[in-house]
Amino acid sequence: MTATQADTGNWSFPNRFTPVGSAAYYAIRFAPEATRKRNALLFAWHELIMQVCEKPRDPGAARLKLDWWRQEIARIQDGKASHPLAIGLQENDLGDDMPALMGAVVDVAEDEIRQSALLDDDTFVAACRNSLGSIFHLLDPNRGSANQDLGGYCAAVERIRHQGLFPQRVPAYLRHPESQTTRTRTECIDGLLERFVGTDPAATAAVPDFSRRMTALARAMQYKMRRQGYPASGPAVERAPIAHLWTAWRSRRVF
């Protein structure tokens, strides 16, 4: 079964990666209509690729699927895409650096299939910047490095939020919370997230509106996780849809 045969669903907004009430939904919903479709497609593509490395039953098959996507990225650039989501992306001018940035996302997914855990903070930070950070970079017509770092911050918050389900996506020392006090654990994660500019509200002043909203939503999630001691097990910390709505609405203004 090819990637195209496996997924022929409707990728219009909202879709399964941007369900109504989710943070991503409100981040995209408030975007100008001219950019809403592109934002939704790129975010969905990132989530689709990262889903491949979520505890794959057959790592070899998962890597083959990623290889197929590498070829599809080249077809997008040539105007010959075949996957429904890729066809949607093909209709948007993503720029000459599109293959490298999308390829970086695929590389992150493959690295996570090949290794059982991210070994250190540097590897974690680089993986975050190359995954959702690369998508944020594509969304920025000026291709500013700060925008890629904001995407990395958003990815880092989500990895920490879901570490109970996907422990291989965080640094190895965070996989053993029983060996740390809550205070030590909180200080470690705070320090890790402070390596991204997303922790500073002023950093979002001059970035595209989608990036600004996603960062504000990630920051609000970090604050809630921090109040709970960054739980390492059990269900992921959640915020109510009304809380996402309020954060997204407020972030329409420049901080």
mmCIF file of C-alpha atoms in Angstrom, residues 58-213:
data_model
loop_
_atom_site.group_PDB
_atom_site.id
_atom_site.type_symbol
_atom_site.label_atom_id
_atom_site.label_comp_id
_atom_site.label_asym_id
_atom_site.label_seq_id
_atom_site.Cartn_x
_atom_site.Cartn_y
_atom_site.Cartn_z
ATOM 1 C CA ASP A 58 7.303 -2.098 11.611
ATOM 2 C CA PRO A 59 10.205 0.403 11.615
ATOM 3 C CA GLY A 60 11.312 -0.761 8.175
ATOM 4 C CA ALA A 61 7.898 -0.081 6.677
ATOM 5 C CA ALA A 62 7.792 3.301 8.404
ATOM 6 C CA ARG A 63 11.139 4.280 6.872
ATOM 7 C CA LEU A 64 9.884 3.196 3.435
ATOM 8 C CA LYS A 65 6.883 5.468 3.891
ATOM 9 C CA LEU A 66 9.209 8.361 4.704
ATOM 10 C CA ASP A 67 11.279 7.583 1.612
ATOM 11 C CA TRP A 68 8.072 7.784 -0.411
ATOM 12 C CA TRP A 69 7.426 11.225 1.057
ATOM 13 C CA ARG A 70 10.917 12.373 0.108
ATOM 14 C CA GLN A 71 10.056 11.523 -3.469
ATOM 15 C CA GLU A 72 6.695 13.240 -3.132
ATOM 16 C CA ILE A 73 8.406 16.432 -1.941
ATOM 17 C CA ALA A 74 10.370 16.434 -5.211
ATOM 18 C CA ARG A 75 7.127 15.871 -7.121
ATOM 19 C CA ILE A 76 5.524 18.847 -5.349
ATOM 20 C CA GLN A 77 8.354 21.023 -6.588
ATOM 21 C CA ASP A 78 7.899 19.634 -10.133
ATOM 22 C CA GLY A 79 4.118 20.091 -10.057
ATOM 23 C CA LYS A 80 3.485 16.334 -10.176
ATOM 24 C CA ALA A 81 2.289 15.523 -6.645
ATOM 25 C CA SER A 82 -0.010 12.517 -6.190
ATOM 26 C CA HIS A 83 -1.048 12.545 -2.504
ATOM 27 C CA PRO A 84 -4.195 14.666 -1.873
ATOM 28 C CA LEU A 85 -2.438 16.692 0.819
ATOM 29 C CA ALA A 86 0.643 17.175 -1.363
ATOM 30 C CA ILE A 87 -1.518 18.320 -4.256
ATOM 31 C CA GLY A 88 -2.966 20.995 -1.993
ATOM 32 C CA LEU A 89 0.545 22.122 -1.038
ATOM 33 C CA GLN A 90 1.576 22.105 -4.680
ATOM 34 C CA GLU A 91 -1.043 24.772 -5.377
ATOM 35 C CA ASN A 92 0.727 27.125 -2.954
ATOM 36 C CA ASP A 93 4.047 28.744 -3.787
ATOM 37 C CA LEU A 94 6.199 27.598 -0.871
ATOM 38 C CA GLY A 95 9.482 28.921 -2.247
ATOM 39 C CA ASP A 96 12.712 27.437 -3.538
ATOM 40 C CA ASP A 97 13.814 26.311 -0.068
ATOM 41 C CA MET A 98 10.681 24.173 0.341
ATOM 42 C CA PRO A 99 12.374 20.804 -0.454
ATOM 43 C CA ALA A 100 15.138 21.322 2.121
ATOM 44 C CA LEU A 101 12.780 22.479 4.872
ATOM 45 C CA MET A 102 10.226 19.730 4.309
ATOM 46 C CA GLY A 103 13.047 17.229 3.965
ATOM 47 C CA ALA A 104 14.313 18.278 7.405
ATOM 48 C CA VAL A 105 10.941 17.280 8.893
ATOM 49 C CA VAL A 106 11.161 13.842 7.263
ATOM 50 C CA ASP A 107 14.728 13.433 8.535
ATOM 51 C CA VAL A 108 13.591 14.165 12.111
ATOM 52 C CA ALA A 109 10.895 11.500 11.827
ATOM 53 C CA GLU A 110 13.389 8.947 10.513
ATOM 54 C CA ASP A 111 15.911 9.754 13.247
ATOM 55 C CA GLU A 112 13.250 9.086 15.874
ATOM 56 C CA ILE A 113 12.432 5.726 14.301
ATOM 57 C CA ARG A 114 16.109 4.737 14.372
ATOM 58 C CA GLN A 115 16.862 5.725 17.952
ATOM 59 C CA SER A 116 15.143 4.710 21.180
ATOM 60 C CA ALA A 117 15.580 8.088 22.862
ATOM 61 C CA LEU A 118 16.894 11.559 22.257
ATOM 62 C CA LEU A 119 20.195 11.436 24.101
ATOM 63 C CA ASP A 120 20.721 15.032 25.188
ATOM 64 C CA ASP A 121 19.352 18.560 25.205
ATOM 65 C CA ASP A 122 21.180 19.617 22.048
ATOM 66 C CA THR A 123 19.671 16.752 20.041
ATOM 67 C CA PHE A 124 16.224 17.580 21.398
ATOM 68 C CA VAL A 125 16.486 21.272 20.540
ATOM 69 C CA ALA A 126 17.748 20.527 17.021
ATOM 70 C CA ALA A 127 14.959 18.005 16.403
ATOM 71 C CA CYS A 128 12.297 20.506 17.485
ATOM 72 C CA ARG A 129 13.708 23.273 15.297
ATOM 73 C CA ASN A 130 13.898 20.956 12.300
ATOM 74 C CA SER A 131 10.370 19.592 12.690
ATOM 75 C CA LEU A 132 7.661 22.160 13.398
ATOM 76 C CA GLY A 133 10.312 24.873 13.227
ATOM 77 C CA SER A 134 10.846 24.104 9.533
ATOM 78 C CA ILE A 135 7.101 24.450 8.908
ATOM 79 C CA PHE A 136 7.025 27.819 10.675
ATOM 80 C CA HIS A 137 9.981 28.835 8.515
ATOM 81 C CA LEU A 138 7.999 27.976 5.375
ATOM 82 C CA LEU A 139 5.088 30.068 6.631
ATOM 83 C CA ASP A 140 7.287 33.157 6.970
ATOM 84 C CA PRO A 141 7.777 35.020 3.678
ATOM 85 C CA ASN A 142 10.871 36.670 5.179
ATOM 86 C CA ARG A 143 12.284 33.309 6.332
ATOM 87 C CA GLY A 144 13.424 34.781 9.628
ATOM 88 C CA SER A 145 15.395 32.493 11.947
ATOM 89 C CA ALA A 146 13.327 33.647 14.936
ATOM 90 C CA ASN A 147 10.221 32.203 13.306
ATOM 91 C CA GLN A 148 11.884 28.797 12.997
ATOM 92 C CA ASP A 149 12.896 28.996 16.643
ATOM 93 C CA LEU A 150 9.292 29.752 17.642
ATOM 94 C CA GLY A 151 8.198 26.623 15.806
ATOM 95 C CA GLY A 152 10.871 24.710 17.674
ATOM 96 C CA TYR A 153 9.468 26.006 20.953
ATOM 97 C CA CYS A 154 5.947 24.897 20.024
ATOM 98 C CA ALA A 155 7.254 21.453 19.084
ATOM 99 C CA ALA A 156 9.186 21.212 22.359
ATOM 100 C CA VAL A 157 6.121 22.034 24.447
ATOM 101 C CA GLU A 158 4.091 19.365 22.632
ATOM 102 C CA ARG A 159 6.832 16.750 23.049
ATOM 103 C CA ILE A 160 6.998 17.427 26.786
ATOM 104 C CA ARG A 161 3.192 17.407 27.027
ATOM 105 C CA HIS A 162 3.025 13.961 25.394
ATOM 106 C CA GLN A 163 6.126 12.443 26.960
ATOM 107 C CA GLY A 164 4.059 9.849 28.789
ATOM 108 C CA LEU A 165 2.889 8.447 25.455
ATOM 109 C CA PHE A 166 6.065 9.063 23.441
ATOM 110 C CA PRO A 167 9.005 9.109 25.889
ATOM 111 C CA GLN A 168 11.464 8.639 23.021
ATOM 112 C CA ARG A 169 10.767 12.221 21.945
ATOM 113 C CA VAL A 170 12.325 13.873 25.001
ATOM 114 C CA PRO A 171 15.865 13.806 26.428
ATOM 115 C CA ALA A 172 16.686 10.515 28.104
ATOM 116 C CA TYR A 173 16.961 11.928 31.641
ATOM 117 C CA LEU A 174 13.332 13.089 31.528
ATOM 118 C CA ARG A 175 12.150 9.523 31.038
ATOM 119 C CA HIS A 176 12.834 8.696 34.686
ATOM 120 C CA PRO A 177 10.907 11.260 36.766
ATOM 121 C CA GLU A 178 11.196 9.066 39.856
ATOM 122 C CA SER A 179 14.899 9.930 40.020
ATOM 123 C CA GLN A 180 14.184 13.678 40.326
ATOM 124 C CA THR A 181 12.301 15.876 42.738
ATOM 125 C CA THR A 182 9.442 17.894 41.279
ATOM 126 C CA ARG A 183 11.468 21.057 41.787
ATOM 127 C CA THR A 184 14.534 19.658 40.016
ATOM 128 C CA ARG A 185 12.424 18.336 37.159
ATOM 129 C CA THR A 186 10.667 21.683 36.762
ATOM 130 C CA GLU A 187 13.963 23.560 36.730
ATOM 131 C CA CYS A 188 15.380 21.158 34.108
ATOM 132 C CA ILE A 189 12.399 21.551 31.775
ATOM 133 C CA ASP A 190 12.228 25.309 32.294
ATOM 134 C CA GLY A 191 15.884 25.550 31.328
ATOM 135 C CA LEU A 192 15.340 23.357 28.288
ATOM 136 C CA LEU A 193 12.452 25.484 27.015
ATOM 137 C CA GLU A 194 14.340 28.706 27.699
ATOM 138 C CA ARG A 195 16.706 27.704 24.910
ATOM 139 C CA PHE A 196 13.934 28.761 22.521
ATOM 140 C CA VAL A 197 12.881 32.363 21.992
ATOM 141 C CA GLY A 198 9.235 31.327 22.391
ATOM 142 C CA THR A 199 9.455 31.814 26.136
ATOM 143 C CA ASP A 200 9.824 35.567 25.531
ATOM 144 C CA PRO A 201 6.509 37.208 24.450
ATOM 145 C CA ALA A 202 8.410 40.043 22.788
ATOM 146 C CA ALA A 203 9.887 37.578 20.270
ATOM 147 C CA THR A 204 6.505 37.176 18.563
ATOM 148 C CA ALA A 205 6.024 40.845 17.723
ATOM 149 C CA ALA A 206 7.129 40.675 14.077
ATOM 150 C CA VAL A 207 6.259 37.127 12.967
ATOM 151 C CA PRO A 208 3.292 35.896 10.884
ATOM 152 C CA ASP A 209 -0.009 35.779 12.747
ATOM 153 C CA PHE A 210 -0.239 31.964 12.721
ATOM 154 C CA SER A 211 3.187 31.663 14.337
ATOM 155 C CA ARG A 212 2.254 34.277 16.927
ATOM 156 C CA ARG A 213 -0.958 32.474 17.889
#
